[in-house]
PDB file of C-alpha atoms and ligand atoms in Angstrom:
ATOM      1  CA  MET O  24      -8.760 -14.444 -14.071  1.00  0.00           C
ATOM      2  CA  ALA O  25      -8.238 -12.960 -10.608  1.00  0.00           C
ATOM      3  CA  THR O  26      -5.342 -10.532 -10.289  1.00  0.00           C
ATOM      4  CA  ILE O  27      -2.484 -11.273  -7.912  1.00  0.00           C
ATOM      5  CA  PHE O  28      -3.882  -8.564  -5.614  1.00  0.00           C
ATOM      6  CA  SER O  29      -7.330 -10.220  -5.586  1.00  0.00           C
ATOM      7  CA  LYS O  30      -5.592 -13.460  -4.604  1.00  0.00           C
ATOM      8  CA  ILE O  31      -3.803 -11.585  -1.801  1.00  0.00           C
ATOM      9  CA  ILE O  32      -7.082 -10.024  -0.629  1.00  0.00           C
ATOM     10  CA  SER O  33      -8.818 -13.428  -0.588  1.00  0.00           C
ATOM     11  CA  GLY O  34      -5.904 -14.983   1.338  1.00  0.00           C
ATOM     12  CA  GLU O  35      -5.000 -17.348  -1.491  1.00  0.00           C
ATOM     13  CA  ILE O  36      -1.547 -15.717  -1.634  1.00  0.00           C
ATOM     14  CA  PRO O  37       0.108 -14.605   1.643  1.00  0.00           C
ATOM     15  CA  CYS O  38       1.043 -11.004   2.347  1.00  0.00           C
ATOM     16  CA  TYR O  39       2.172  -8.729   5.149  1.00  0.00           C
ATOM     17  CA  LYS O  40      -1.242  -7.237   5.809  1.00  0.00           C
ATOM     18  CA  ILE O  41      -1.513  -3.770   7.311  1.00  0.00           C
ATOM     19  CA  ALA O  42      -5.265  -3.080   7.326  1.00  0.00           C
ATOM     20  CA  GLU O  43      -8.579  -3.682   5.633  1.00  0.00           C
ATOM     21  CA  ASP O  44     -12.194  -2.613   5.737  1.00  0.00           C
ATOM     22  CA  GLU O  45     -15.178  -3.728   3.650  1.00  0.00           C
ATOM     23  CA  ARG O  46     -13.879  -2.061   0.507  1.00  0.00           C
ATOM     24  CA  TYR O  47     -10.137  -1.472   0.781  1.00  0.00           C
ATOM     25  CA  PHE O  48      -7.001  -3.416   1.694  1.00  0.00           C
ATOM     26  CA  ALA O  49      -3.412  -2.371   2.557  1.00  0.00           C
ATOM     27  CA  PHE O  50      -0.292  -4.565   2.616  1.00  0.00           C
ATOM     28  CA  LEU O  51       3.484  -4.272   2.312  1.00  0.00           C
ATOM     29  CA  ASP O  52       4.959  -4.204  -1.179  1.00  0.00           C
ATOM     30  CA  ILE O  53       7.010  -7.388  -1.600  1.00  0.00           C
ATOM     31  CA  ASN O  54       9.870  -5.392  -3.206  1.00  0.00           C
ATOM     32  CA  PRO O  55       9.908  -2.113  -1.294  1.00  0.00           C
ATOM     33  CA  VAL O  56      11.735   0.919  -2.643  1.00  0.00           C
ATOM     34  CA  ALA O  57      12.032   1.997   1.018  1.00  0.00           C
ATOM     35  CA  PRO O  58      11.221   0.057   4.221  1.00  0.00           C
ATOM     36  CA  GLY O  59       7.503   0.362   4.970  1.00  0.00           C
ATOM     37  CA  HIS O  60       6.496   0.730   1.297  1.00  0.00           C
ATOM     38  CA  THR O  61       2.787  -0.069   1.402  1.00  0.00           C
ATOM     39  CA  LEU O  62       0.196  -0.718  -1.300  1.00  0.00           C
ATOM     40  CA  VAL O  63      -3.418   0.362  -0.853  1.00  0.00           C
ATOM     41  CA  VAL O  64      -5.966  -1.286  -3.139  1.00  0.00           C
ATOM     42  CA  PRO O  65      -9.725  -1.411  -3.634  1.00  0.00           C
ATOM     43  CA  LYS O  66     -11.151  -4.902  -3.134  1.00  0.00           C
ATOM     44  CA  ARG O  67     -13.174  -4.527  -6.317  1.00  0.00           C
ATOM     45  CA  GLU O  68     -10.960  -5.536  -9.196  1.00  0.00           C
ATOM     46  CA  VAL O  69     -10.545  -2.563 -11.498  1.00  0.00           C
ATOM     47  CA  SER O  70      -7.418  -2.363 -13.629  1.00  0.00           C
ATOM     48  CA  TYR O  71      -6.902   1.384 -13.895  1.00  0.00           C
ATOM     49  CA  LEU O  72      -7.081   3.721 -10.897  1.00  0.00           C
ATOM     50  CA  PHE O  73      -8.924   6.438 -12.773  1.00  0.00           C
ATOM     51  CA  ASP O  74     -11.615   3.967 -13.870  1.00  0.00           C
ATOM     52  CA  LEU O  75     -12.804   3.673 -10.259  1.00  0.00           C
ATOM     53  CA  THR O  76     -16.108   5.397  -9.547  1.00  0.00           C
ATOM     54  CA  ASP O  77     -15.713   8.828  -7.974  1.00  0.00           C
ATOM     55  CA  GLU O  78     -16.944   7.424  -4.678  1.00  0.00           C
ATOM     56  CA  GLU O  79     -14.528   4.485  -4.731  1.00  0.00           C
ATOM     57  CA  TYR O  80     -11.639   6.746  -5.687  1.00  0.00           C
ATOM     58  CA  VAL O  81     -12.319   9.189  -2.849  1.00  0.00           C
ATOM     59  CA  GLY O  82     -12.871   6.257  -0.448  1.00  0.00           C
ATOM     60  CA  LEU O  83      -9.553   4.720  -1.480  1.00  0.00           C
ATOM     61  CA  GLU O  84      -7.712   8.004  -0.891  1.00  0.00           C
ATOM     62  CA  LEU O  85      -9.367   8.462   2.516  1.00  0.00           C
ATOM     63  CA  PHE O  86      -8.397   4.920   3.499  1.00  0.00           C
ATOM     64  CA  ALA O  87      -4.845   5.601   2.219  1.00  0.00           C
ATOM     65  CA  LYS O  88      -4.766   8.771   4.324  1.00  0.00           C
ATOM     66  CA  ARG O  89      -5.425   6.788   7.529  1.00  0.00           C
ATOM     67  CA  VAL O  90      -2.801   4.227   6.533  1.00  0.00           C
ATOM     68  CA  ALA O  91      -0.310   7.029   5.761  1.00  0.00           C
ATOM     69  CA  GLU O  92      -0.882   8.579   9.198  1.00  0.00           C
ATOM     70  CA  GLY O  93      -0.065   5.292  10.933  1.00  0.00           C
ATOM     71  CA  LEU O  94       2.789   4.602   8.561  1.00  0.00           C
ATOM     72  CA  ARG O  95       4.415   7.925   9.371  1.00  0.00           C
ATOM     73  CA  GLU O  96       4.161   7.257  13.078  1.00  0.00           C
ATOM     74  CA  ALA O  97       5.625   3.758  12.771  1.00  0.00           C
ATOM     75  CA  MET O  98       8.367   4.622  10.276  1.00  0.00           C
ATOM     76  CA  PRO O  99       9.611   8.103  11.215  1.00  0.00           C
ATOM     77  CA  CYS O 100      10.349  10.087   8.038  1.00  0.00           C
ATOM     78  CA  LYS O 101       9.901  13.535   6.548  1.00  0.00           C
ATOM     79  CA  ARG O 102       6.871  12.629   4.453  1.00  0.00           C
ATOM     80  CA  ILE O 103       4.825   9.770   3.166  1.00  0.00           C
ATOM     81  CA  GLY O 104       5.196   9.922  -0.604  1.00  0.00           C
ATOM     82  CA  GLU O 105       2.319   8.731  -2.743  1.00  0.00           C
ATOM     83  CA  ALA O 106       2.688   7.306  -6.235  1.00  0.00           C
ATOM     84  CA  VAL O 107       0.518   5.676  -8.848  1.00  0.00           C
ATOM     85  CA  ILE O 108       2.167   3.554 -11.523  1.00  0.00           C
ATOM     86  CA  GLY O 109       0.166   0.435 -12.283  1.00  0.00           C
ATOM     87  CA  LEU O 110       2.285  -0.900 -15.128  1.00  0.00           C
ATOM     88  CA  GLU O 111       3.011  -4.230 -13.447  1.00  0.00           C
ATOM     89  CA  VAL O 112      -0.215  -5.289 -11.732  1.00  0.00           C
ATOM     90  CA  PRO O 113      -3.543  -4.553 -13.482  1.00  0.00           C
ATOM     91  CA  HIS O 114      -5.437  -3.940 -10.248  1.00  0.00           C
ATOM     92  CA  ALA O 115      -5.708  -0.279  -9.202  1.00  0.00           C
ATOM     93  CA  HIS O 116      -3.415   0.637  -6.306  1.00  0.00           C
ATOM     94  CA  ILE O 117      -1.641   3.481  -4.568  1.00  0.00           C
ATOM     95  CA  HIS O 118       1.966   3.240  -3.375  1.00  0.00           C
ATOM     96  CA  LEU O 119       2.663   4.855   0.033  1.00  0.00           C
ATOM     97  CA  ILE O 120       6.374   5.260   0.757  1.00  0.00           C
ATOM     98  CA  PRO O 121       8.154   6.704   3.813  1.00  0.00           C
ATOM     99  CA  ILE O 122      10.621   9.228   2.388  1.00  0.00           C
ATOM    100  CA  ASN O 123      13.348  11.585   3.508  1.00  0.00           C
ATOM    101  CA  THR O 124      14.720  12.424   0.079  1.00  0.00           C
ATOM    102  CA  GLU O 125      13.458  12.246  -3.501  1.00  0.00           C
ATOM    103  CA  ARG O 126      15.669   9.223  -4.031  1.00  0.00           C
ATOM    104  CA  ASP O 127      13.564   7.210  -1.589  1.00  0.00           C
ATOM    105  CA  MET O 128      10.897   7.138  -4.304  1.00  0.00           C
ATOM    106  CA  ASP O 129      13.178   5.706  -6.950  1.00  0.00           C
ATOM    107  CA  PHE O 130      11.271   2.772  -8.432  1.00  0.00           C
ATOM    108  CA  SER O 131      14.430   1.446 -10.052  1.00  0.00           C
ATOM    109  CA  ASN O 132      15.722   0.778  -6.535  1.00  0.00           C
ATOM    110  CA  LYS O 133      13.495  -2.101  -5.398  1.00  0.00           C
ATOM    111  CA  GLN O 134      14.782  -4.172  -2.500  1.00  0.00           C
ATOM    112  CA  SER O 135      14.090  -7.568  -1.085  1.00  0.00           C
ATOM    113  CA  LEU O 136      14.125  -7.529   2.709  1.00  0.00           C
ATOM    114  CA  PRO O 137      14.427 -10.636   4.897  1.00  0.00           C
ATOM    115  CA  GLY O 138      11.064 -12.069   5.977  1.00  0.00           C
ATOM    116  CA  GLU O 139      11.803 -11.378   9.638  1.00  0.00           C
ATOM    117  CA  GLN O 140      12.379  -7.690   8.898  1.00  0.00           C
ATOM    118  CA  MET O 141       9.212  -7.469   6.769  1.00  0.00           C
ATOM    119  CA  ALA O 142       7.224  -9.111   9.586  1.00  0.00           C
ATOM    120  CA  SER O 143       8.516  -6.731  12.235  1.00  0.00           C
ATOM    121  CA  ILE O 144       7.968  -3.650  10.015  1.00  0.00           C
ATOM    122  CA  CYS O 145       4.455  -4.912   9.269  1.00  0.00           C
ATOM    123  CA  ALA O 146       3.609  -5.421  12.961  1.00  0.00           C
ATOM    124  CA  ARG O 147       4.836  -1.925  13.821  1.00  0.00           C
ATOM    125  CA  ILE O 148       2.852  -0.246  11.053  1.00  0.00           C
ATOM    126  CA  LYS O 149      -0.250  -2.358  11.672  1.00  0.00           C
ATOM    127  CA  GLU O 150      -0.356  -1.352  15.332  1.00  0.00           C
ATOM    128  CA  ALA O 151      -0.131   2.357  14.477  1.00  0.00           C
ATOM    129  CA  VAL O 152      -2.683   2.095  11.636  1.00  0.00           C
ATOM    130  CA  ASP O 153      -5.141   0.128  13.826  1.00  0.00           C
ATOM    131  CA  LYS O 154      -5.151   3.086  16.206  1.00  0.00           C
ATOM    132  CA  LYS O 155      -5.918   5.527  13.358  1.00  0.00           C
ATOM    133  CA  LEU O 156      -8.721   3.296  12.043  1.00  0.00           C
ATOM    134  CA  GLY O 157     -10.058   2.706  15.534  1.00  0.00           C
ATOM    135  CA  ALA O 158      -9.708  -1.060  14.967  1.00  0.00           C
TER     136      ALA O 158
HETATM  137  P1  LIG K 217       2.941  -1.187 -10.416  1.00  0.00           P
HETATM  138  O1  LIG K 217       1.808  -2.046 -10.969  1.00  0.00           O
HETATM  139  O2  LIG K 217       2.424   0.000  -9.644  1.00  0.00           O
HETATM  140  O3  LIG K 217       3.926  -0.812 -11.484  1.00  0.00           O
HETATM  141  O4  LIG K 217       3.759  -2.089  -9.383  1.00  0.00           O
HETATM  142  C1  LIG K 217       3.169  -3.134  -8.687  1.00  0.00           C
HETATM  143  C2  LIG K 217       3.837  -3.285  -7.328  1.00  0.00           C
HETATM  144  O5  LIG K 217       3.319  -4.466  -6.735  1.00  0.00           O
HETATM  145  C3  LIG K 217       5.363  -3.440  -7.388  1.00  0.00           C
HETATM  146  O6  LIG K 217       5.967  -2.448  -6.564  1.00  0.00           O
HETATM  147  C4  LIG K 217       5.622  -4.860  -6.890  1.00  0.00           C
HETATM  148  O7  LIG K 217       6.776  -4.975  -6.089  1.00  0.00           O
HETATM  149  C5  LIG K 217       4.346  -5.179  -6.091  1.00  0.00           C
HETATM  150  N1  LIG K 217       3.994  -6.590  -6.155  1.00  0.00           N
HETATM  151  C6  LIG K 217       3.926  -7.367  -7.271  1.00  0.00           C
HETATM  152  N2  LIG K 217       3.558  -8.625  -6.944  1.00  0.00           N
HETATM  153  C7  LIG K 217       3.392  -8.630  -5.596  1.00  0.00           C
HETATM  154  C8  LIG K 217       3.015  -9.653  -4.674  1.00  0.00           C
HETATM  155  O8  LIG K 217       2.761 -10.813  -5.014  1.00  0.00           O
HETATM  156  N3  LIG K 217       2.937  -9.294  -3.361  1.00  0.00           N
HETATM  157  C9  LIG K 217       3.198  -8.022  -2.938  1.00  0.00           C
HETATM  158  N4  LIG K 217       3.097  -7.778  -1.629  1.00  0.00           N
HETATM  159  N5  LIG K 217       3.567  -7.045  -3.785  1.00  0.00           N
HETATM  160  C10 LIG K 217       3.664  -7.344  -5.102  1.00  0.00           C
END
């Protein structure tokens, strides 16, 4: 059965999409631990990040790097934190989170932001990421 992320990638389930190319896809986490919390996933459905091929893994990180550059521009912060958990959704993914303090990466602090706010955050990040990806 397709994972929830595969359904998002195919458009079956809506998301706040940030960017995609032939192999990778980035979208806002529905329950961000900080505004701008973005997930970066390979389109190929692989459960565990470290089961990706070396090439896919490096490609995913390079794609995440471009997304992180745009994210930092759109959501001013000290750093973009990166995390891998993968306990909830069995489809490899990287969390990118704008942070100013360690607490901004507290996964016990998930929020639910109003749709309007998610949409405006998404548009801001997408514009900055498009520039980095030359889209
Ligand atoms: P993990 O698998 O790394 O433990 O967490 C999965 C992440 O995916 C969580 O932060 C959760 O909020 C996010 N997530 C789960 N379902 C959805 C969904 O349907 N849409 C979006 N945008 N994010 C989701």
